[in-house]
Coordinates of C-alpha atoms in Angstrom, one line a residue:
Chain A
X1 CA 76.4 45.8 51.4
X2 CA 73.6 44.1 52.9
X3 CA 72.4 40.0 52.4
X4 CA 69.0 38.1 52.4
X5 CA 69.3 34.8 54.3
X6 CA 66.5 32.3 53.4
X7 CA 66.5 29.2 55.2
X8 CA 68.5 26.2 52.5
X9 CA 65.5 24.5 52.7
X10 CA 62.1 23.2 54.2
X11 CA 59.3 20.4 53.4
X12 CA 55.5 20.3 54.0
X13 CA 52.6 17.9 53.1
X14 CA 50.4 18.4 50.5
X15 CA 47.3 20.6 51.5
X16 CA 49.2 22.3 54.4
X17 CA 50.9 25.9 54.4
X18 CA 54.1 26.8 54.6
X19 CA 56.5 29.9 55.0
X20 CA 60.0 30.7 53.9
X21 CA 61.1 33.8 55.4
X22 CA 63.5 36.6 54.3
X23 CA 65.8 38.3 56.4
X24 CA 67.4 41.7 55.5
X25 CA 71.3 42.0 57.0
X26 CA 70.8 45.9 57.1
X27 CA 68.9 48.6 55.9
X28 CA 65.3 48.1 56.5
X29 CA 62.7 45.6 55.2
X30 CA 60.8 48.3 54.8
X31 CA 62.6 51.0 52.6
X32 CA 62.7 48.6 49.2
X33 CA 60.1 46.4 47.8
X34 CA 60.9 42.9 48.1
X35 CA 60.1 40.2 45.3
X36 CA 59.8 36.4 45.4
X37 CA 61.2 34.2 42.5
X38 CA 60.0 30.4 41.8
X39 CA 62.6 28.2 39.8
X40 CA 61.8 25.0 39.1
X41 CA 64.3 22.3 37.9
X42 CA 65.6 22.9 34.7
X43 CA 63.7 25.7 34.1
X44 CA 64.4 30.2 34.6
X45 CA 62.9 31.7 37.4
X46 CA 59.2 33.1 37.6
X47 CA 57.7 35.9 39.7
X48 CA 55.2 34.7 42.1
X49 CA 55.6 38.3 44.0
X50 CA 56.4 41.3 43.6
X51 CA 56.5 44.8 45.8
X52 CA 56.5 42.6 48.6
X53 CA 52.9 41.6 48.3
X54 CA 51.7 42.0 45.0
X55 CA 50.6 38.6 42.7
X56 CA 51.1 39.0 38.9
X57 CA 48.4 37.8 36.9
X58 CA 48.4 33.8 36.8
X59 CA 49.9 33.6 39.9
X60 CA 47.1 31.4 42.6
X61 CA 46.2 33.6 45.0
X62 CA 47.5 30.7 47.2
X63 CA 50.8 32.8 47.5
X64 CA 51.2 35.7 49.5
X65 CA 53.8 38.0 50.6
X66 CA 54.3 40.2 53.4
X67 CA 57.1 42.2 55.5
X68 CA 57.9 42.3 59.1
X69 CA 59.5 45.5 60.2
X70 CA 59.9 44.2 64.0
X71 CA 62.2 41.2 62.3
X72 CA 63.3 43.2 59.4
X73 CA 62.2 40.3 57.1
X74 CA 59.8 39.1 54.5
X75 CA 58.0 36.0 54.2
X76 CA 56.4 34.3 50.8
X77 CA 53.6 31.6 52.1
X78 CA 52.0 29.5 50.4
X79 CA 49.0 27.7 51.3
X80 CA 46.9 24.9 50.1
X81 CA 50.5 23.2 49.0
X82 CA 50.5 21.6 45.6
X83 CA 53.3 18.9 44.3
X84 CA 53.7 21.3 41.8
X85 CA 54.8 24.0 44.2
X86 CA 58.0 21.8 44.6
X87 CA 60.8 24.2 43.4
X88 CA 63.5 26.9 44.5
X89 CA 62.2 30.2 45.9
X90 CA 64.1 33.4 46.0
X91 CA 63.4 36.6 47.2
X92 CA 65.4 39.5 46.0
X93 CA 65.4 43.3 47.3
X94 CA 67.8 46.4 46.1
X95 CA 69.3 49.5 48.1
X96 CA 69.7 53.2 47.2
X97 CA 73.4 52.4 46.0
X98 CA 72.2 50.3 42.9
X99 CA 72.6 47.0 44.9
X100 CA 70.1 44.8 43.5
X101 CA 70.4 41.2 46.1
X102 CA 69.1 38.0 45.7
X103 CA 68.5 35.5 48.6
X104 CA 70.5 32.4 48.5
X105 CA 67.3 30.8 47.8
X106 CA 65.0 27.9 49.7
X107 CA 64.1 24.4 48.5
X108 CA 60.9 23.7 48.8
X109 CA 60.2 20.0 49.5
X110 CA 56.3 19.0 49.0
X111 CA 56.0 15.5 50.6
Chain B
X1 CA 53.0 37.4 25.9
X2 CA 56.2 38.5 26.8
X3 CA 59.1 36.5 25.5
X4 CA 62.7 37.2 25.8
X5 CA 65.6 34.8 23.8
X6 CA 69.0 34.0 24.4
X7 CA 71.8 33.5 22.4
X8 CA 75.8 33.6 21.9
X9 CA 76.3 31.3 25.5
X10 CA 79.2 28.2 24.8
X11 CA 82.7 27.3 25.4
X12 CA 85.5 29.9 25.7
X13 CA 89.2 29.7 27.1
X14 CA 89.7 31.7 30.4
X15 CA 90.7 35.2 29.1
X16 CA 88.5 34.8 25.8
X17 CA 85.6 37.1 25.2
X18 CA 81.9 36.5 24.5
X19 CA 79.0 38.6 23.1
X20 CA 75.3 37.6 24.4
X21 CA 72.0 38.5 22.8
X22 CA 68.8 39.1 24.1
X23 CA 66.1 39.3 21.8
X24 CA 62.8 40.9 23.2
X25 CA 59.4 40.8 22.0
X26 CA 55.4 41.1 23.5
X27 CA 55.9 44.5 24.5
X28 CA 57.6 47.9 24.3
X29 CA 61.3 47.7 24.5
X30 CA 62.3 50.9 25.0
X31 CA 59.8 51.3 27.6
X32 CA 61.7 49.2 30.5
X33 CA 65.2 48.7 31.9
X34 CA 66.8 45.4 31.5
X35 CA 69.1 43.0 33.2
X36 CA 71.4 40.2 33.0
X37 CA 71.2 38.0 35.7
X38 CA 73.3 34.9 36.4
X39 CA 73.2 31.5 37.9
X40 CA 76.2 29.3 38.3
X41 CA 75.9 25.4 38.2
X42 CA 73.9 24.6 41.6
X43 CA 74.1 28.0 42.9
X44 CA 71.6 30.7 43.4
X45 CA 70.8 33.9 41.4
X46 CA 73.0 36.8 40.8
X47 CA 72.8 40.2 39.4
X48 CA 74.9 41.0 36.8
X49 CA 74.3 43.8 35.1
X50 CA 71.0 46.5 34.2
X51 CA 70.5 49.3 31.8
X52 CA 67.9 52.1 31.6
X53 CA 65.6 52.9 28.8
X54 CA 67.8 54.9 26.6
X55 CA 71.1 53.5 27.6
X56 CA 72.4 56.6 29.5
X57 CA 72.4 54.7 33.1
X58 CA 74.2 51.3 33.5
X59 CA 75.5 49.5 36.3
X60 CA 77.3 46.4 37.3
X61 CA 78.1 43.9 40.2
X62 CA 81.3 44.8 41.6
X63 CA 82.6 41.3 40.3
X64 CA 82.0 42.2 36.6
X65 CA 82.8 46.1 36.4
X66 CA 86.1 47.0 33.9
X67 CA 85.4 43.0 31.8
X68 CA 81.4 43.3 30.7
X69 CA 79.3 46.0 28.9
X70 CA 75.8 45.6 28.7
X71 CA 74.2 47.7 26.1
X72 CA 70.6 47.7 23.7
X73 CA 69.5 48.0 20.4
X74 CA 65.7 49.8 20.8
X75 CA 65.4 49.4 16.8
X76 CA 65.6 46.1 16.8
X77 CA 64.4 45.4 20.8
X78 CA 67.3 43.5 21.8
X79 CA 69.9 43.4 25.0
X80 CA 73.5 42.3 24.7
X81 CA 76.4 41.7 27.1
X82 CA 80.2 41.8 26.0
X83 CA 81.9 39.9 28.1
X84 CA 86.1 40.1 28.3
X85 CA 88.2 38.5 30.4
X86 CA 86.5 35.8 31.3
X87 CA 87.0 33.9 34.5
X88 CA 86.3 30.1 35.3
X89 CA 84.0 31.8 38.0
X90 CA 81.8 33.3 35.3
X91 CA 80.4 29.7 34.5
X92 CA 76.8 30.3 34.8
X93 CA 73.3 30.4 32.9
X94 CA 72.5 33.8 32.1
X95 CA 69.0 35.2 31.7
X96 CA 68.1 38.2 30.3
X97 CA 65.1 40.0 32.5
X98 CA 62.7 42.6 31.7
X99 CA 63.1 45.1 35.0
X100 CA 60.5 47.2 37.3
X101 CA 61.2 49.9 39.5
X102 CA 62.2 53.6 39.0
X103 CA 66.0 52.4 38.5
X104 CA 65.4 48.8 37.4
X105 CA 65.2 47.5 40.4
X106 CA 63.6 44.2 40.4
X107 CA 62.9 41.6 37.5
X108 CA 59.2 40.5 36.1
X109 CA 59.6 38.6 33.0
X110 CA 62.8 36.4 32.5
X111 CA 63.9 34.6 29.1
X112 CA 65.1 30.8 29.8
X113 CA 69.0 31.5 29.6
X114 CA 72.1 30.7 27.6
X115 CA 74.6 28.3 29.1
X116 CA 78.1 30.0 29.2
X117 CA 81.7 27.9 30.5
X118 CA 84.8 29.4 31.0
X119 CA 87.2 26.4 31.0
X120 CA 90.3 25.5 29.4

């Protein structure tokens, strides 16, 4: 079975970029799309990526995704940081066995 | 707009058994695999369970496999999970999910949860 680890958490001021990366235990980045979750307090989680770089409609082109095969991770940034932005992100990936895995997820502090 | 409800989370005795409903509508139900997916108080997210279009393909975390059975209704565009044997570690907020992917394998939309606790 393989894990995501995301960092627990990070902070940033607003108007600055930040990135929460992804890594992938084993198997590669590569082989399985990777999707992003946002989860605000008190609410269910939204899809702010998905197929590790792809924005559904809504979502401010002010989040991007992207894969790193050297570090077999992925990274969701987000630029132009809002107060609103403050939440939990997840990413989550899935392996040929049916193993669908979610990150342990990263609090994002917006100063 | 996409919209997915859920229903039948509360209070049940370790051991007891609980039945949750999705109910799905803004698009075409039969069309998409769906999941439930689980959070337990101040935890993270955890895959619980998906099923294919037609039923004929489900699977389950290892942690749940022999106590819940997910299963649909296309005719009336709704998701349930039978859950038996419940466990104090099956505490959690589950969300029903609309999936993606050639076997389900990531969520797009997600409802906004029913509260289940397994205490005595």
């Amino acid at each position: 079975n393989f894990m995501l680890t995301q960092p627990h958490s990070v902070s940033e001021s607003p108007g600055k970029t930040v990135t929460i990366s992804c890594t992938r235990s084993s198997g590669s980045i590569a082989s399985n799309y990777v999707q992003w979750y946002q989860q605000r307090p008190g609410s269910a989680p939204t899809t702010v990526i998905y197929e590790d770089n792809q924005r559904p409609s809504g979502v401010p082109d002010r989040f991007s995704g992207s894969i790193d095969s050297s570090s077999n991770s992925a990274s969701l940034t987000i630029s132009g940081l809002k107060t609103e932005d403050e939440a939990d992100y997840y990413c989550q990936s899935y392996d040929s066995s049916n193993r669908r895995v979610f990150g342990g997820g990263t609090k994002l502090t917006v100063l | 707009e996409v919209q997915l409800v859920e229903s039948g989370g509360g209070l049940v005795q370790p051991g007891g058994s609980l039945r949750l409903s999705c109910a799905a509508s803004g698009f075409t139900f039969s069309s998409y695999w769906m999941s439930w997916v689980r959070q337990a108080p101040g935890k993270g997210l955890e895959w619980v369970a998906n099923i294919k279009q037609d039923g004929s393909e489900k699977y389950y975390v290892d942690s749940v496999k022999g106590r819940f059975t997910i299963s649909r209704d296309n005719a009336k565009n709704s998701l349930y999970l039978q859950m038996n044997s419940l466990r104090a570690e099956d505490t959690a907020v589950y969300y029903c999910a609309r999936d993606l992917g050639d076997y389900g394998d990531y969520q797009d939309y997600w409802g906004q949860g029913t509260l289940v606790t397994v205490s005595s």
